[in-house]
Amino acid sequence: MDDATLLEAIGQRRDTSAFEELCRRYATKLRRYVAGRGVGDAESIVQEVMLVVWRRADRFDPGRASVATWLYTIARNRATDALRKRGRPVPDPRDPAFVVTQARTPDPAPDAATARHQQIAAIRYAMTHLPAEQRALLNRVYIDGQTIAEAARAMNVPLGTAKSRLRLALASVRTQLSVSHG
Amino acid sequence: MAEYHLPDAILLEYATGVADPGHALIAACHLTLCPRCRARVAELEAFGAALVLGDDEGAPADPSPDAFADRLLAEVFDTSSAAQLDAASEALGSDLDLVEPALALEPPEQRPREGVFPWPLQRVIGPFEDIPWRTPLPGLQTFDFQLPGATTITRMTRARAGMKVARHDHRGLELDLILAGGLHDRTRGGEFERGDIQSASEGVTHSLEILPGEPCLILSVNEGNFVPDGLVSRLLYRYLGWS
């Protein structure tokens, strides 16, 4: 059963075996991520994340993100809260200033971008084929929770070099995904 | 060429939750006004999910991949009934902020010009009408504010049409979000309007001019002070306290 089907079973039928399966798939990886961010009690945080998933499964929108991305953002929000004691500011769709469509930038249509978001395996594949120094930079930022400046210092390269590597890495993952998904 | 959007580095730090609070604020405000960068952040979150939660095809299996999950299910979660899990999750209290952070917050107080400031900004400095502006020069209003934990300099500026921002470099990255009126980069070209980001890295020397029309309202988040270029610039920025 795929992740989205499991989440649907939890959200609509309160299916405890679907919840168990989702825990088996993701709890260990989530714990590794939360611990890597430097949060003290990573196991408690993962318990909370999974209970949030249990309670809020009905709010998951498969049109907006994959299940893995949804889990990642919940764990990120919880880890960030634990580290900072303050939430980070976010755009609010209820805001009268909120702009839904934009004329200026002829970027890919949102639905094409969304289709790419579903392809966690394809993204992972593209990332594993990046040059080692680009991959190392992304690992430091995503997994170790470093800023670009901190990663640059740790890798002993100028900040400008780190930013260039980041641009190249993201561009090459995007290119690879647009090639493989047309 | 002018970019109009936030650099990848800022969007990535925002997406991973490690951005400086000033950068997070300007990101949240720009994202309110820019669907393209919202899609970029969603994409960067998917990249994070792939790195953190994805599987490597063909990789050797972890010898004890489920030990923690098994323990969680055996000792912590009582999955014998949905009611047990409901009780455990309700004991957590409020959790909407983890799932949809925006919806967990009350909307700010409604004001006639509420649409001027995106809510993330309004939540920090209040509505546009109540800003305690300083007027260091005729036609120029400024308001500096501090965010807890920030190392960036955060400032609101309101300048009348035709005013010029004398040539300067910067210590670190300069980010301006235009909230009203327009701004023109006289050195590098590009006209910036509501929702656009004007950015300049350390080492870029440029001057700016307010476009004709209504006063230009700018949220600036700078990593360091201006570095003046020339005598007029030095005197001006010293007087304003920007250098």
XYZ file of N, CA, C and O in Angstrom, chain B residues 158-235:
312
model
N 10.215 54.649 3.947
C 9.180 55.193 3.062
C 9.781 56.455 2.444
O 10.168 57.380 3.171
N 9.905 56.463 1.124
C 10.610 57.561 0.450
C 9.769 58.069 -0.705
O 9.134 57.285 -1.420
N 9.785 59.398 -0.893
C 8.927 59.968 -1.941
C 9.563 59.787 -3.311
O 10.788 59.586 -3.434
N 8.723 59.879 -4.338
C 9.173 59.687 -5.716
C 10.330 60.620 -6.046
O 10.359 61.772 -5.604
N 11.295 60.101 -6.788
C 12.421 60.916 -7.252
C 13.617 60.905 -6.311
O 14.721 61.319 -6.696
N 13.436 60.461 -5.073
C 14.585 60.434 -4.144
C 15.601 59.412 -4.628
O 15.257 58.397 -5.229
N 16.878 59.707 -4.349
C 17.939 58.799 -4.767
C 18.633 58.219 -3.543
O 18.804 58.905 -2.538
N 19.009 56.959 -3.654
C 19.793 56.297 -2.610
C 21.231 56.304 -3.115
O 21.559 55.631 -4.104
N 22.087 57.121 -2.455
C 23.439 57.355 -2.961
C 24.245 56.060 -3.057
O 23.955 55.082 -2.362
N 25.267 56.064 -3.915
C 26.055 54.854 -4.179
C 26.596 54.241 -2.888
O 27.141 54.929 -2.040
N 26.442 52.946 -2.796
C 26.926 52.254 -1.606
C 27.203 50.795 -1.940
O 26.664 50.240 -2.889
N 28.071 50.200 -1.127
C 28.280 48.749 -1.110
C 27.651 48.266 0.209
O 26.979 49.048 0.901
N 27.839 47.014 0.540
C 27.217 46.474 1.750
C 28.156 45.511 2.440
O 28.940 44.848 1.791
N 28.002 45.441 3.754
C 28.663 44.345 4.471
C 27.647 43.203 4.530
O 26.668 43.284 5.259
N 27.863 42.194 3.720
C 26.894 41.087 3.651
C 25.787 41.397 2.653
O 25.843 42.355 1.887
N 24.767 40.576 2.678
C 23.678 40.634 1.705
C 22.665 41.729 2.058
O 22.300 41.880 3.218
N 22.224 42.466 1.030
C 21.141 43.450 1.184
C 19.888 42.893 0.510
O 19.944 42.480 -0.649
N 18.789 42.877 1.243
C 17.507 42.449 0.657
C 16.469 43.529 0.919
O 16.283 43.963 2.057
N 15.798 43.989 -0.150
C 14.692 44.940 -0.024
C 13.441 44.294 -0.598
O 13.464 43.793 -1.728
N 12.354 44.319 0.162
C 11.051 43.906 -0.375
C 10.216 45.165 -0.582
O 9.990 45.931 0.370
N 9.787 45.390 -1.819
C 8.984 46.573 -2.125
C 7.528 46.279 -1.759
O 6.959 45.276 -2.206
N 6.936 47.168 -0.944
C 5.542 46.963 -0.510
C 4.589 47.973 -1.131
O 3.370 47.775 -1.117
N 5.116 49.092 -1.642
C 4.290 50.072 -2.360
C 5.234 50.919 -3.198
O 6.435 50.995 -2.914
N 4.686 51.580 -4.228
C 5.519 52.429 -5.077
C 6.513 51.596 -5.877
O 6.338 50.389 -6.062
N 7.583 52.270 -6.344
C 8.551 51.562 -7.175
C 9.971 52.046 -6.935
O 10.210 53.161 -6.458
N 10.927 51.170 -7.257
C 12.349 51.437 -7.028
C 13.112 51.045 -8.291
O 12.805 50.020 -8.911
N 14.094 51.879 -8.654
C 14.883 51.616 -9.856
C 16.350 51.495 -9.466
O 16.855 52.336 -8.718
N 17.032 50.439 -9.934
C 18.470 50.315 -9.695
C 19.182 51.058 -10.810
O 19.187 50.611 -11.963
N 19.797 52.227 -10.469
C 20.421 53.080 -11.487
C 21.699 52.463 -12.028
O 22.159 52.827 -13.101
N 22.300 51.558 -11.277
C 23.580 50.976 -11.685
C 23.389 49.696 -12.497
O 24.012 49.502 -13.535
N 22.544 48.838 -12.028
C 22.412 47.518 -12.647
C 21.141 47.355 -13.484
O 20.932 46.330 -14.123
N 20.282 48.385 -13.448
C 19.018 48.268 -14.169
C 18.000 47.490 -13.359
O 18.322 46.889 -12.331
N 16.762 47.512 -13.824
C 15.698 46.795 -13.126
C 14.799 47.747 -12.381
O 15.273 48.663 -11.701
N 13.501 47.564 -12.540
C 12.512 48.345 -11.803
C 11.732 47.386 -10.919
O 11.271 46.347 -11.373
N 11.587 47.749 -9.650
C 11.008 46.847 -8.652
C 9.711 47.442 -8.144
O 9.653 48.615 -7.786
N 8.686 46.607 -8.099
C 7.368 47.038 -7.631
C 6.899 46.132 -6.495
O 7.612 45.213 -6.101
N 5.666 46.366 -6.027
C 5.148 45.600 -4.874
C 5.356 44.090 -5.071
O 4.986 43.527 -6.102
N 5.952 43.483 -4.052
C 6.174 42.043 -4.075
C 7.563 41.660 -4.554
O 8.002 40.541 -4.315
N 8.252 42.589 -5.248
C 9.574 42.265 -5.795
C 10.660 42.396 -4.720
O 10.573 43.241 -3.831
N 11.688 41.565 -4.872
C 12.880 41.647 -4.022
C 14.001 42.297 -4.820
O 14.295 41.894 -5.953
N 14.605 43.324 -4.242
C 15.843 43.879 -4.783
C 16.959 43.358 -3.891
O 16.925 43.559 -2.680
N 17.929 42.629 -4.474
C 18.997 42.091 -3.641
C 20.361 42.503 -4.177
O 20.536 42.668 -5.382
N 21.308 42.706 -3.274
C 22.677 43.034 -3.660
C 23.630 42.349 -2.685
O 23.486 42.484 -1.471
N 24.578 41.614 -3.240
C 25.557 40.926 -2.405
C 26.668 41.882 -2.008
O 26.833 42.947 -2.611
N 27.436 41.479 -1.003
C 28.636 42.230 -0.634
C 29.521 42.330 -1.873
O 29.686 41.348 -2.600
N 30.062 43.522 -2.123
C 30.905 43.701 -3.304
C 30.163 44.352 -4.456
O 30.783 44.766 -5.438
N 28.849 44.457 -4.362
C 28.069 45.154 -5.396
C 27.896 46.612 -4.959
O 27.317 46.877 -3.907
N 28.423 47.547 -5.748
C 28.220 48.961 -5.460
C 27.147 49.480 -6.409
O 27.262 49.306 -7.628
N 26.108 50.079 -5.865
C 25.020 50.542 -6.730
C 24.322 51.745 -6.111
O 24.527 52.082 -4.950
N 23.520 52.434 -6.928
C 22.653 53.479 -6.400
C 21.238 53.205 -6.890
O 21.031 52.526 -7.895
N 20.277 53.716 -6.143
C 18.869 53.412 -6.411
C 18.090 54.722 -6.510
O 18.528 55.762 -6.003
N 16.926 54.664 -7.151
C 16.080 55.860 -7.254
C 14.623 55.449 -7.119
O 14.208 54.410 -7.669
N 13.854 56.252 -6.382
C 12.423 55.969 -6.221
C 11.710 56.371 -7.514
O 11.906 57.479 -8.033
N 10.881 55.490 -8.029
C 10.162 55.743 -9.283
C 9.026 56.754 -9.061
O 8.545 56.905 -7.935
N 8.602 57.436 -10.152
C 7.486 58.382 -10.036
C 6.225 57.680 -9.514
O 6.040 56.482 -9.746
N 5.380 58.463 -8.840
C 4.127 57.909 -8.322
C 4.082 58.002 -6.810
O 4.683 58.906 -6.219
N 3.409 57.051 -6.194
C 3.256 57.105 -4.734
C 4.603 56.834 -4.050
O 5.516 56.271 -4.667
N 4.724 57.216 -2.767
C 5.976 56.938 -2.052
C 6.286 55.447 -2.060
O 5.386 54.620 -2.078
N 7.582 55.139 -2.053
C 8.021 53.750 -2.082
C 8.172 53.245 -0.648
O 8.845 53.872 0.176
N 7.520 52.135 -0.353
C 7.547 51.547 0.983
C 8.363 50.263 0.901
O 8.058 49.378 0.094
N 9.406 50.180 1.740
C 10.368 49.074 1.620
C 10.610 48.430 2.979
O 10.833 49.127 3.970
N 10.586 47.093 2.993
C 11.116 46.334 4.132
C 12.535 45.912 3.755
O 12.722 45.196 2.768
N 13.529 46.383 4.536
C 14.923 46.019 4.256
C 15.444 45.081 5.337
O 15.195 45.302 6.518
N 16.145 44.051 4.905
C 16.827 43.162 5.843
C 18.266 43.033 5.349
O 18.517 42.469 4.286
N 19.183 43.612 6.101
C 20.584 43.649 5.679
C 21.463 42.896 6.667
O 21.263 42.980 7.877
N 22.460 42.201 6.126
C 23.375 41.463 7.006
C 24.392 42.385 7.680
O 25.035 41.978 8.643
N 24.556 43.592 7.137
C 25.487 44.536 7.741
C 25.157 45.938 7.279
O 24.194 46.155 6.533
N 25.952 46.903 7.718
C 25.724 48.293 7.344
C 26.079 48.564 5.889
O 26.775 47.777 5.247
N 25.619 49.726 5.401
C 26.048 50.222 4.098
C 27.538 50.573 4.158
O 28.041 51.005 5.194
N 28.210 50.383 3.038
C 29.582 50.871 2.891
C 29.510 52.019 1.880
O 29.238 51.781 0.705
N 29.676 53.284 2.331
C 29.487 54.431 1.438
C 30.499 54.426 0.304
O 31.591 53.869 0.429
N 30.117 55.071 -0.812
C 31.015 55.201 -1.956
C 31.060 56.677 -2.319
O 30.151 57.190 -2.959
N 32.102 57.380 -1.867
C 32.237 58.805 -2.155
C 31.828 59.654 -0.958
O 31.212 59.169 -0.006
N 32.178 60.951 -1.038
C 32.019 61.858 0.100
C 30.550 62.070 0.459
O 30.163 61.973 1.622
N 29.716 62.340 -0.550
C 28.301 62.613 -0.288
C 27.664 61.399 0.388
O 26.953 61.508 1.389
N 27.958 60.251 -0.172
C 27.428 58.999 0.359
C 27.879 58.806 1.812
O 27.085 58.437 2.681
N 29.172 59.127 2.074
C 29.701 58.905 3.427
C 28.979 59.807 4.437
O 28.560 59.367 5.499
N 28.813 61.084 4.057
C 28.167 62.032 4.975
C 26.699 61.647 5.196
O 26.193 61.673 6.312
